[in-house]
Coordinates of C-alpha atoms and ligand atoms in Angstrom, one line a residue:
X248 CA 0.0 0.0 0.0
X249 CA 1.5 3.4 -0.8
X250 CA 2.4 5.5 2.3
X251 CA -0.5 8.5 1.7
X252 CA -2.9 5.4 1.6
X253 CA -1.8 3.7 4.8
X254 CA -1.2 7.1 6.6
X255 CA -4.9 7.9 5.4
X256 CA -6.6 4.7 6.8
X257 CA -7.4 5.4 10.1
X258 CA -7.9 2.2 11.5
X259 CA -3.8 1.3 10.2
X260 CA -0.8 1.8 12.8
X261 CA 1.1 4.6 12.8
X262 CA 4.6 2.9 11.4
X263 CA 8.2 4.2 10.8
X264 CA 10.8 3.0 8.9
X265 CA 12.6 0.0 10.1
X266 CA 15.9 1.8 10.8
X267 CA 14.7 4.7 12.6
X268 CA 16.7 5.7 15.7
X269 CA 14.6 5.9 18.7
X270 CA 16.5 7.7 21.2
X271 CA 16.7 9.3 24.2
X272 CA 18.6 12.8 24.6
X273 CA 20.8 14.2 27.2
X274 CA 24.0 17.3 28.1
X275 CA 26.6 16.9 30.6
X276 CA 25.7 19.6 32.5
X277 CA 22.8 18.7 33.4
X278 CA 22.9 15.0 34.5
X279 CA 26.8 14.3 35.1
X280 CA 27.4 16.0 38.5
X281 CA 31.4 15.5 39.8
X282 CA 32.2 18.8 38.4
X283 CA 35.2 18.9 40.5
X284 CA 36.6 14.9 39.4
X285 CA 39.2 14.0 36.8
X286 CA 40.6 17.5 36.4
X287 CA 37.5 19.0 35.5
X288 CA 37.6 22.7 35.8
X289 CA 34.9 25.6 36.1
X290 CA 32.3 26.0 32.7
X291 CA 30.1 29.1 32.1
X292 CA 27.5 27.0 33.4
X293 CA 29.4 26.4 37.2
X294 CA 30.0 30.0 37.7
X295 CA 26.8 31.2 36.8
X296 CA 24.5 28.8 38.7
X297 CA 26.7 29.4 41.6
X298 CA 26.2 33.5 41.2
X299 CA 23.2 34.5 43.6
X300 CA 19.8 35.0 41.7
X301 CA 20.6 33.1 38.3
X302 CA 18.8 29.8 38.5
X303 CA 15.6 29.0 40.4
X304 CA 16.6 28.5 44.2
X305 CA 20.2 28.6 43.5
X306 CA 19.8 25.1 42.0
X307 CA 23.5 24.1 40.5
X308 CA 24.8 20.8 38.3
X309 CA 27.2 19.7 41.2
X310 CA 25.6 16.2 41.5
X311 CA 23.2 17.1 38.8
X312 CA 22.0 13.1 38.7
X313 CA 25.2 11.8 39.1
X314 CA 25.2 10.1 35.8
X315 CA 28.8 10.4 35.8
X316 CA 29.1 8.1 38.7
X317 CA 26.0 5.9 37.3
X318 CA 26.2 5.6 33.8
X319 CA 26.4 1.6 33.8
X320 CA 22.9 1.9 34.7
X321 CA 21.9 4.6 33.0
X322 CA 22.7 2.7 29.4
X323 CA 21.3 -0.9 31.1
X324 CA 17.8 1.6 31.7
X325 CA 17.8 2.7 27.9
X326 CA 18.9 -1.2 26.9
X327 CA 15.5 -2.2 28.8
X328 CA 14.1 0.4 27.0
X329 CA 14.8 -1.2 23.6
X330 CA 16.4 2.3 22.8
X331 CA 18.4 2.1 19.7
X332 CA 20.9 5.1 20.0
X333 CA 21.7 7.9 23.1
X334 CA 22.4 11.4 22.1
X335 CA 24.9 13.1 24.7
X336 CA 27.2 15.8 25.0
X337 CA 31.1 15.9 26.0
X338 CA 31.7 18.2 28.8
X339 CA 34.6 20.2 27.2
X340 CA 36.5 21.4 30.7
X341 CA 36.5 17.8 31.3
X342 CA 38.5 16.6 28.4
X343 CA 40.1 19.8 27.9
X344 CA 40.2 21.6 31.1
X345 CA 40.8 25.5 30.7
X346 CA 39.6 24.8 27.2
X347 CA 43.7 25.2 25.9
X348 CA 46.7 22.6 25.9
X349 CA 46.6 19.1 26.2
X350 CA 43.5 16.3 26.6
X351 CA 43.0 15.2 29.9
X352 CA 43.1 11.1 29.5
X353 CA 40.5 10.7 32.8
X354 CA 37.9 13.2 31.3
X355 CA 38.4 11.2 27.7
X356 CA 38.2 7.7 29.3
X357 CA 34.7 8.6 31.1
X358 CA 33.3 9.2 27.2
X359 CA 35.3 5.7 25.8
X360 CA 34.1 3.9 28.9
X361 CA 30.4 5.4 28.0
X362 CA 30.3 4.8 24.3
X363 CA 31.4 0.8 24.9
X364 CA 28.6 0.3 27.3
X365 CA 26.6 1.7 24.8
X366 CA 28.0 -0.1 21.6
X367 CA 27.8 -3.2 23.8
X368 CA 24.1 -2.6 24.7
X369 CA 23.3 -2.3 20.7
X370 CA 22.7 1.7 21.3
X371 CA 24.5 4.3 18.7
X372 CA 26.0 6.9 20.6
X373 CA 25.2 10.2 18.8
X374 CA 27.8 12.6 20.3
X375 CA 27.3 16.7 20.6
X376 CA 30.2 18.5 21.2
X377 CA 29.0 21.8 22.8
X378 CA 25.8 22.2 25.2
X379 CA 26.7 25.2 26.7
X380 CA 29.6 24.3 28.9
X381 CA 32.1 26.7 27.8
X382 CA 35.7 26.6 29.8
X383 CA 35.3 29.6 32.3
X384 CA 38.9 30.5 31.5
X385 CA 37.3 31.3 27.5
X386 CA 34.7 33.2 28.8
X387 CA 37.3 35.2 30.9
X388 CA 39.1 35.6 27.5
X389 CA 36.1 37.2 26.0
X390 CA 33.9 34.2 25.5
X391 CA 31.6 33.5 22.0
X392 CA 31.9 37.3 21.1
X393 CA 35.9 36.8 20.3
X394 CA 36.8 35.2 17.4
X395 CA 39.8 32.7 19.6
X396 CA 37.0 30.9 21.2
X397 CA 36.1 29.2 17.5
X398 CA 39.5 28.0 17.2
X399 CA 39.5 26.9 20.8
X400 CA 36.3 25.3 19.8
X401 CA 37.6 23.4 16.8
X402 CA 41.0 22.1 18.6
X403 CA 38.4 20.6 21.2
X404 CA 36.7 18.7 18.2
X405 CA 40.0 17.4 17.2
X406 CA 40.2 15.9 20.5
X407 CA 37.1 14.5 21.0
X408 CA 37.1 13.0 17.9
X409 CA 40.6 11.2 17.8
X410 CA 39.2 9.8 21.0
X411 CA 36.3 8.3 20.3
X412 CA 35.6 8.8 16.1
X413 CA 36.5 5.2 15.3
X414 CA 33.7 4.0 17.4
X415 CA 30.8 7.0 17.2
X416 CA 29.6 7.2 13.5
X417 CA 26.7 10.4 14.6
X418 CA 28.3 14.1 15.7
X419 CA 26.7 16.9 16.0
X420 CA 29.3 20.4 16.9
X421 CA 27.1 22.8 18.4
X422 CA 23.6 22.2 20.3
X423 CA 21.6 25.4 19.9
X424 CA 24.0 28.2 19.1
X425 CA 20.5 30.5 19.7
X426 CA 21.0 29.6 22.8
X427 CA 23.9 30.3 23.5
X428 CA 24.5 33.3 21.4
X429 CA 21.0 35.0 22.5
X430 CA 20.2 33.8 26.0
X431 CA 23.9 33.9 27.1
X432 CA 24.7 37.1 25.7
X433 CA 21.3 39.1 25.2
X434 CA 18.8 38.3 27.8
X435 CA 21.2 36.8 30.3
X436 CA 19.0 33.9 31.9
X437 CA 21.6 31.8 30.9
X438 CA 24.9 31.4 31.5
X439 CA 27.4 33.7 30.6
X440 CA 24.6 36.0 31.8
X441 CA 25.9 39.0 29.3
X442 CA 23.4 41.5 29.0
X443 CA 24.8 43.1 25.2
X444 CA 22.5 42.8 22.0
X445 CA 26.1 43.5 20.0
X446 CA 28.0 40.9 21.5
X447 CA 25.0 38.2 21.3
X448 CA 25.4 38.5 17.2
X449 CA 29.2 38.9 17.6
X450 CA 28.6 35.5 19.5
X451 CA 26.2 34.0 17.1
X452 CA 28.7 34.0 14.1
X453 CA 31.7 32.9 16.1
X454 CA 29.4 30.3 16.9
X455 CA 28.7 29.6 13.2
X456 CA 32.6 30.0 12.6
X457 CA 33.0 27.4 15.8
X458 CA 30.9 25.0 13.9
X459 CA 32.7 25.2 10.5
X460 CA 36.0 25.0 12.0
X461 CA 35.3 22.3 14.2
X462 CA 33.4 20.3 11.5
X463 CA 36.8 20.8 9.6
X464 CA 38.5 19.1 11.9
X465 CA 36.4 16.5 13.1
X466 CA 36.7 15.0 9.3
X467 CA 40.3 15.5 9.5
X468 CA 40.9 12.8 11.9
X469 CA 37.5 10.9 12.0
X470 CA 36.5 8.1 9.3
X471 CA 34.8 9.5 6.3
X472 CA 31.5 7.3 7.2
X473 CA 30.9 9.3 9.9
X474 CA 28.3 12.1 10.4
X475 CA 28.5 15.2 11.1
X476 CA 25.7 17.6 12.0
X477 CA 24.7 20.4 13.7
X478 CA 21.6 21.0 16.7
X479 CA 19.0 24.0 15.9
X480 CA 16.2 25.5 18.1
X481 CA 14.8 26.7 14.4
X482 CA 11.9 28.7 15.1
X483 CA 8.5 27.9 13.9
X484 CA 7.6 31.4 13.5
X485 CA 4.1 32.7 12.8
X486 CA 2.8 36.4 12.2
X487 CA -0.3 37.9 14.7
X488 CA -2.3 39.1 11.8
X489 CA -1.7 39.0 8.2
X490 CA -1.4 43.0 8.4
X491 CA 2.1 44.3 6.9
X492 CA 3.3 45.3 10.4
X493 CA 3.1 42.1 11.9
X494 CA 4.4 39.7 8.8
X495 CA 7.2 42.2 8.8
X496 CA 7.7 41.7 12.6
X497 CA 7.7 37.7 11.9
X498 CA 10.2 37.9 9.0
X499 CA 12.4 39.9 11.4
X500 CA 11.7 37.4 14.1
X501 CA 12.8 34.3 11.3
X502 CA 16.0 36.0 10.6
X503 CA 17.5 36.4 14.1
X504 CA 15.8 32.6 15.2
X505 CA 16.3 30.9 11.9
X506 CA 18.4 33.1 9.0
X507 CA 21.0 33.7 11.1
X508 CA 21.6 29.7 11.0
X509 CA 19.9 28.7 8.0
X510 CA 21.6 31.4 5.8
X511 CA 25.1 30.5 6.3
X512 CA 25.1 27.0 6.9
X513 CA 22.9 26.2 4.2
X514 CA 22.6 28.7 1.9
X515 CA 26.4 30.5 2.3
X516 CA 25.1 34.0 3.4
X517 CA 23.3 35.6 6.0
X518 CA 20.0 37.3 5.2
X519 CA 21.0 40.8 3.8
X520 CA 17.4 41.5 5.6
X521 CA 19.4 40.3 9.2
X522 CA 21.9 42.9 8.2
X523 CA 19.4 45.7 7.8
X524 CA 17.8 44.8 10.7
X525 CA 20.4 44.8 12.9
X526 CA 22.1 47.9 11.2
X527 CA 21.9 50.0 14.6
X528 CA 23.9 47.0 16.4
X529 CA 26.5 46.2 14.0
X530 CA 28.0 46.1 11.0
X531 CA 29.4 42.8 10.7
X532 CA 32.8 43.1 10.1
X533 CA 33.8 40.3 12.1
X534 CA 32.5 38.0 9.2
X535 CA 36.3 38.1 7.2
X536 CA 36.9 36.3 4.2
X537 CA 36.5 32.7 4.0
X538 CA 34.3 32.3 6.8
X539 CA 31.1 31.6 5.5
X540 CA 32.6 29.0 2.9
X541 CA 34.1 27.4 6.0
X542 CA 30.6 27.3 8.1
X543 CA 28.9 26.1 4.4
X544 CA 30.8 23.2 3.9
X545 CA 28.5 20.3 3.2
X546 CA 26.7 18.7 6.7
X547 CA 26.1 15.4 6.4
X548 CA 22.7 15.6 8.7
X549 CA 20.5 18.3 10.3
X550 CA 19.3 17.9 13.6
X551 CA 16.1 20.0 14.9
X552 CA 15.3 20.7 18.1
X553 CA 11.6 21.7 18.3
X554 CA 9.1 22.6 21.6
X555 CA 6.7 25.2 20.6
X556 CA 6.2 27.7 17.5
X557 CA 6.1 31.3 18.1
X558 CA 3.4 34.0 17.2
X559 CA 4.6 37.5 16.9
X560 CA 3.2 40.9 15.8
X561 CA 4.5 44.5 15.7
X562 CA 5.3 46.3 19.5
X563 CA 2.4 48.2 21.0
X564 CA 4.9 50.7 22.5
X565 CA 2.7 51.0 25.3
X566 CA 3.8 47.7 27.0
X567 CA 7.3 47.3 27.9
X568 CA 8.5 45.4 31.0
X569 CA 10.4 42.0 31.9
X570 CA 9.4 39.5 29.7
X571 CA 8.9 35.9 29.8
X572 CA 11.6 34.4 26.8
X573 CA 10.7 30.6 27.9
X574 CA 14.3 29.7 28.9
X575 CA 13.9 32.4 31.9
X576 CA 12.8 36.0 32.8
X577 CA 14.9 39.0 32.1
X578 CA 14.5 43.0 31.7
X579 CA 16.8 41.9 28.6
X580 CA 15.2 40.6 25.3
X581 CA 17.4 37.7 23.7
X582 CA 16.4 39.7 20.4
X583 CA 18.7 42.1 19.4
X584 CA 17.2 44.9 18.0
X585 CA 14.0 43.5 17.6
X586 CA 12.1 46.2 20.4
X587 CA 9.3 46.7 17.6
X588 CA 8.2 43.1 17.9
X589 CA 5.9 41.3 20.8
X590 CA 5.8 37.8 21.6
X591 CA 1.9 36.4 22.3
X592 CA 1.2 33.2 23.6
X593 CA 0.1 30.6 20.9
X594 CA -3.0 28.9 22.0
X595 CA -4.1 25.8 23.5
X596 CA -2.5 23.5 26.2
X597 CA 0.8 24.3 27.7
X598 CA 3.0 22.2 29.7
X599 CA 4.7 22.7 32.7
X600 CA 7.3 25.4 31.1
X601 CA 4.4 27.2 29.7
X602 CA 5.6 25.9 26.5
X603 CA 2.1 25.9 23.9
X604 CA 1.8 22.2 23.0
X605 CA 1.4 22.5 18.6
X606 CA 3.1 19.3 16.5
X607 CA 2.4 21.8 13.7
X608 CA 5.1 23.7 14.1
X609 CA 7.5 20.1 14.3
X610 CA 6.0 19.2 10.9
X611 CA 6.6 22.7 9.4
X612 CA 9.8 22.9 10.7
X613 CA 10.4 19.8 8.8
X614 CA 9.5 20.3 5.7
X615 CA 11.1 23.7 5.6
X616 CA 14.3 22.0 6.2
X617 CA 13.6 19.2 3.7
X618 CA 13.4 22.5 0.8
X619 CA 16.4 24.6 2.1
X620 CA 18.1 21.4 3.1
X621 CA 17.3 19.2 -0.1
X622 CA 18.9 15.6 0.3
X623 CA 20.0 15.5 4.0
X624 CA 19.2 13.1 5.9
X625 CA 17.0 14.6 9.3
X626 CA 17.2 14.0 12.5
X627 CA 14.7 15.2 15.4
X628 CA 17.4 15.8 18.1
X629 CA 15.2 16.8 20.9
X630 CA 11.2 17.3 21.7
X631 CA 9.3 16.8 24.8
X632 CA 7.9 18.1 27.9
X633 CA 8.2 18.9 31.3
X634 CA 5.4 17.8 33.7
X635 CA 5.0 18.3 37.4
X636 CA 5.5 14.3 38.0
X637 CA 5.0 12.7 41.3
X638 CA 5.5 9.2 41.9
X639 CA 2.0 7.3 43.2
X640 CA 1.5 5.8 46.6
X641 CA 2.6 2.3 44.9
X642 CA 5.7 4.0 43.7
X643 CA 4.5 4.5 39.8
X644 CA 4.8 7.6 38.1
X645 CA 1.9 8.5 35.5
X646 CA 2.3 11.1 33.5
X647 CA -0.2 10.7 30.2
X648 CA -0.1 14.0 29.0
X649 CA 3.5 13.4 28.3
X650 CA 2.9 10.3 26.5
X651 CA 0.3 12.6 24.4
X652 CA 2.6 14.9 24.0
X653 CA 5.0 12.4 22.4
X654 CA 2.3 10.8 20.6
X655 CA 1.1 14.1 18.7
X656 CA 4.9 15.0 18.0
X657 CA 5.6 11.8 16.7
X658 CA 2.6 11.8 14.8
X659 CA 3.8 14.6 12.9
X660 CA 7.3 13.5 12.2
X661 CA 5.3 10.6 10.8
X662 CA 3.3 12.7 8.7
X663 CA 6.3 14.4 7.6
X664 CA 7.8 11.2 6.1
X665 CA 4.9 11.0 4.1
X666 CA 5.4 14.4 2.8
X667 CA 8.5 13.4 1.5
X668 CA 10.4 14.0 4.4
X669 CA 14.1 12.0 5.1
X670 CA 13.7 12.0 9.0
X671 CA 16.3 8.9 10.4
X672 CA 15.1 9.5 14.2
X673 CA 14.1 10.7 17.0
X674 CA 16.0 11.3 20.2
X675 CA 12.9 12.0 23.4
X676 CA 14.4 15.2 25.3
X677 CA 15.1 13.8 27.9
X678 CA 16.3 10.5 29.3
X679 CA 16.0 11.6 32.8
X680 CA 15.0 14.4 35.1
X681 CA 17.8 16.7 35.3
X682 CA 19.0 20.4 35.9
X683 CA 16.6 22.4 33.6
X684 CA 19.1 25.5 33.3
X685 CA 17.8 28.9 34.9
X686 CA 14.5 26.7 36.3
X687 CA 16.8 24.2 38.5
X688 CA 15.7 20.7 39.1
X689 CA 11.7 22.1 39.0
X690 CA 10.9 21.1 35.7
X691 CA 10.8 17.7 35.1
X692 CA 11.3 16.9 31.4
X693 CA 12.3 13.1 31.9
X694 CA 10.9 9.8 30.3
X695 CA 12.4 8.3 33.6
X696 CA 11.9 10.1 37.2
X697 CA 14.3 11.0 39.2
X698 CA 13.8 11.3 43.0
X699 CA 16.1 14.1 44.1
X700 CA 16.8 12.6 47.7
X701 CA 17.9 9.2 46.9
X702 CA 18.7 9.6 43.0
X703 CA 16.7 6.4 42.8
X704 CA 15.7 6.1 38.6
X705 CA 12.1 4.9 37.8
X706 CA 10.5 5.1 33.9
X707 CA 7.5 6.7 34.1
X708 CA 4.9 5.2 32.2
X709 CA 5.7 8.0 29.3
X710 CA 8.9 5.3 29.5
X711 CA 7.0 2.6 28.7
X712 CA 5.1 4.2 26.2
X713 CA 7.6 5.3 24.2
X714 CA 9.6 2.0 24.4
X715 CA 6.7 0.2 22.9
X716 CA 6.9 2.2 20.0
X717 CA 10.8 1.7 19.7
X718 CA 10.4 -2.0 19.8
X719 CA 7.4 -1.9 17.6
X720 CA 8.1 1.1 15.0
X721 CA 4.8 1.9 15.4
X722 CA 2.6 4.7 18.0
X723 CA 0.8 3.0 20.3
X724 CA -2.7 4.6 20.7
X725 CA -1.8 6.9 24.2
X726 CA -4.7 5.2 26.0
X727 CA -3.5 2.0 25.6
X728 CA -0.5 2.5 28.1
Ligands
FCB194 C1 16.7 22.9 24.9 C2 18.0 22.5 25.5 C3 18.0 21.3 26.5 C4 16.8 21.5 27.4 C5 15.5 21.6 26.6 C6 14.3 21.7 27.5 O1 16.7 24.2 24.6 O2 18.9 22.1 24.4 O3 19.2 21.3 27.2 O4 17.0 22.5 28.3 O5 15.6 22.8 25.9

């Protein structure tokens, strides 16, 4: 039966292609803890949840979940799972403390000893270099804004992946440079906690630069089968109104979420409309010669990250004030020159972040990267929810508006393969309960709960859910779990 006809039938399963990676996602950061073993030194991320007033109650990654210490059963969870591959991230000031000189052998052997127990447990490791941990001594250099921390950034690479690139065929370099360019530099609610619209762009395209140079070198000493990709939080991006004010407040929006990406990754320019915009800011002469070939060489993946679309209209210059970005609260937008533009709430059910719950915006996101990314093969490297679990009396944690969540999201990943799409997986965001950033350990986005006190692991039945469909390939109807 052709795919539109099956998809079409209501009555017939909801099925993926045999080799689709069902995974689970992770970053250091947030679930390793023993920040101070191995010669690990200080990241962004230490200093700045141990600065009064940055995360939620003061909250910091020192034991995090302590996966460092407890990764044997970590991997035999996802194995019982019937996961098929484990997306993680390398703490950089673990295997290259400072962030110059030498590899530290006891940070490196943490990551070999981790990807064997997964190889051995029949999961592909899919490794991502940067989530947000950069080496305080960088920042103290200048951080993302100077141009050194992309060739500190792409030495890194060439240790990580003379370490461990004969056994880990999937790489991503960079896990949301938004992220980290805009919420680190613009609004602040995330580490380094800048507060300086100029720097965040300056920071975006070192960022880009970081990626380039470090894809360069990960291919330099890495086998040629291996993959190399990059992590976006691309924006699903939709005007208020159809009047000319707003659509020219979302296409402003798309350029500093999405163009500023897109453009020179996959097209080889930014948008000469992100330049105009952000005229008063900048003029861009960090971008020198030769960079954007460099970030434009050809990926061999995509990875999206998706949550929530946004819906934006032209300012009412009536109502400024601390905003709401979704990572965290600031006086600070993470939009650089982007005052003229307000940010609504989408409607319908939101989870626990406050996060609109739409597998529209997956689908679109999808397909936009199928045109401007014709060919590569797709993967979705995060999606999920956070939920205010609590385990039962009997011990059992329910949590069935995650496992619609995931249903509805995978739904329309589905749908997107019938519409042509070449998505290869899916990694669940997140394997476990961990340190949510700014919000501390209050927002639970895990498939498997975590009890803070005893660090006891138990799969909630979102777990369960979604491990069906693993072993299966196919969506289980949510009711049925
Ligand atoms: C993404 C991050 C991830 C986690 C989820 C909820 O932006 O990559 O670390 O915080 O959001």
């Amino acid at each position: 039966m052709p795919e539109s006809a099956q998809s079409a039938t209501p009555a017939s399963p909801v099925t993926f292609p045999p080799a689709f990676l069902w995974g689970a996602a992770t970053s250091a950061y947030q679930i390793e803890g023993a920040v101070r073993e191995d010669g690990r030194t200080p990241s962004i991320w230490d200093t700045f949840s141990h600065t009064p007033g940055k995360t939620a109650g003061g909250e910091h990654g020192d034991v995090a979940v302590d996966h460092y210490h407890r990764y044997r059963d970590d991997v035999a969870l996802m194995a019982e799972l019937g996961l098929n591959s484990y997306r993680f991230s390398v703490s950089w000031p673990r295997v290259q403390p400072t962030g110059r000189g030498p590899a530290v052998q006891r940070g490196l052997d943490f990551y070999r000893r981790l990807v064997d127990e997964l190889l051995s447990a029949g999961i592909k490791p899919a490794v991502t270099l940067y989530h947000w941990d950069l080496p305080q001594e960088l920042e103290d250099a200048g951080g993302w804004p100077e141009r050194e921390t992309a060739h500190r950034f792409a030495e890194y690479a060439q240790i990580v992946g003379e370490a461990l690139g004969d056994r880990v065929e999937h790489w991503m370099t960079l896990n949301e440079p938004w992220c980290a360019a805009f919420l680190g530099y613009a609004s602040g609610v995330h580490a380094p906690g800048r507060t300086d619209p100029a720097a965040s762009l300056r920071a975006a395209h070192h960022l880009n630069l970081a990626h380039g140079l470090g894809a360069a070198a990960l291919r330099s000493v890495m086998p040629a089968r291996n993959s190399v990709a990059i992590s976006l939080n691309s924006s699903a991006v939709r005007p208020l109104s159809q009047d000319a004010a707003d659509l020219a407040a979302a296409r402003k929006i798309d350029d500093l979420a999405n163009g500023v990406f897109h453009g020179p990754l996959l097209h080889g320019a930014y948008p000469e409309s992100l330049f105009a915009a952000t005229e008063p800011l900048t003029d861009w002469g960090y971008v020198l010669d030769g960079d954007l070939a460099l970030i434009n060489q050809p990926l061999d993946a995509l990875g999206l990250n998706y949550y929530t679309p946004a819906l934006v209209s032209a300012a009412d210059p009536d109502a400024a004030g601390p905003r709401a970005d979704g990572h965290g609260t600031s006086d600070h937008s993470p939009w650089p020159a982007a005052d003229d533009v307000a940010f609504h709430q989408t409607p319908g059910d939101r989870t626990e972040m406050g996060w609109t719950i739409d597998p529209t915006g997956l689908h679109e996101l999808i397909m936009r990267y199928t045109r401007e990314a014709p060919g590569l093969p797709l993967y979705v490297t995060e999606n999920g929810a956070a939920y205010d679990d609590k385990p039962d009396p009997d011990g059992r944690v329910h949590d069935p508006e995650r496992i619609a969540y995931l249903h509805g999201h995978l739904s329309a990943v589905r749908r997107a393969l019938s519409d042509g799409a070449d998505v290869r997986g899916y990694y669940l965001w997140s394997l476990l309960d961990n340190f949510e950033w700014a919000y501390g350990y209050g927002k639970r986005f895990g498939a498997v709960y975590v009890d803070y006190a005893t660090l006891a692991r138990t799969p909630k039945s979102s777990a369960h859910w979604y491990s069906r469909a693993a072993r299966t390939g196919t969506l289980p109807e949510p009711e049925d779990s």
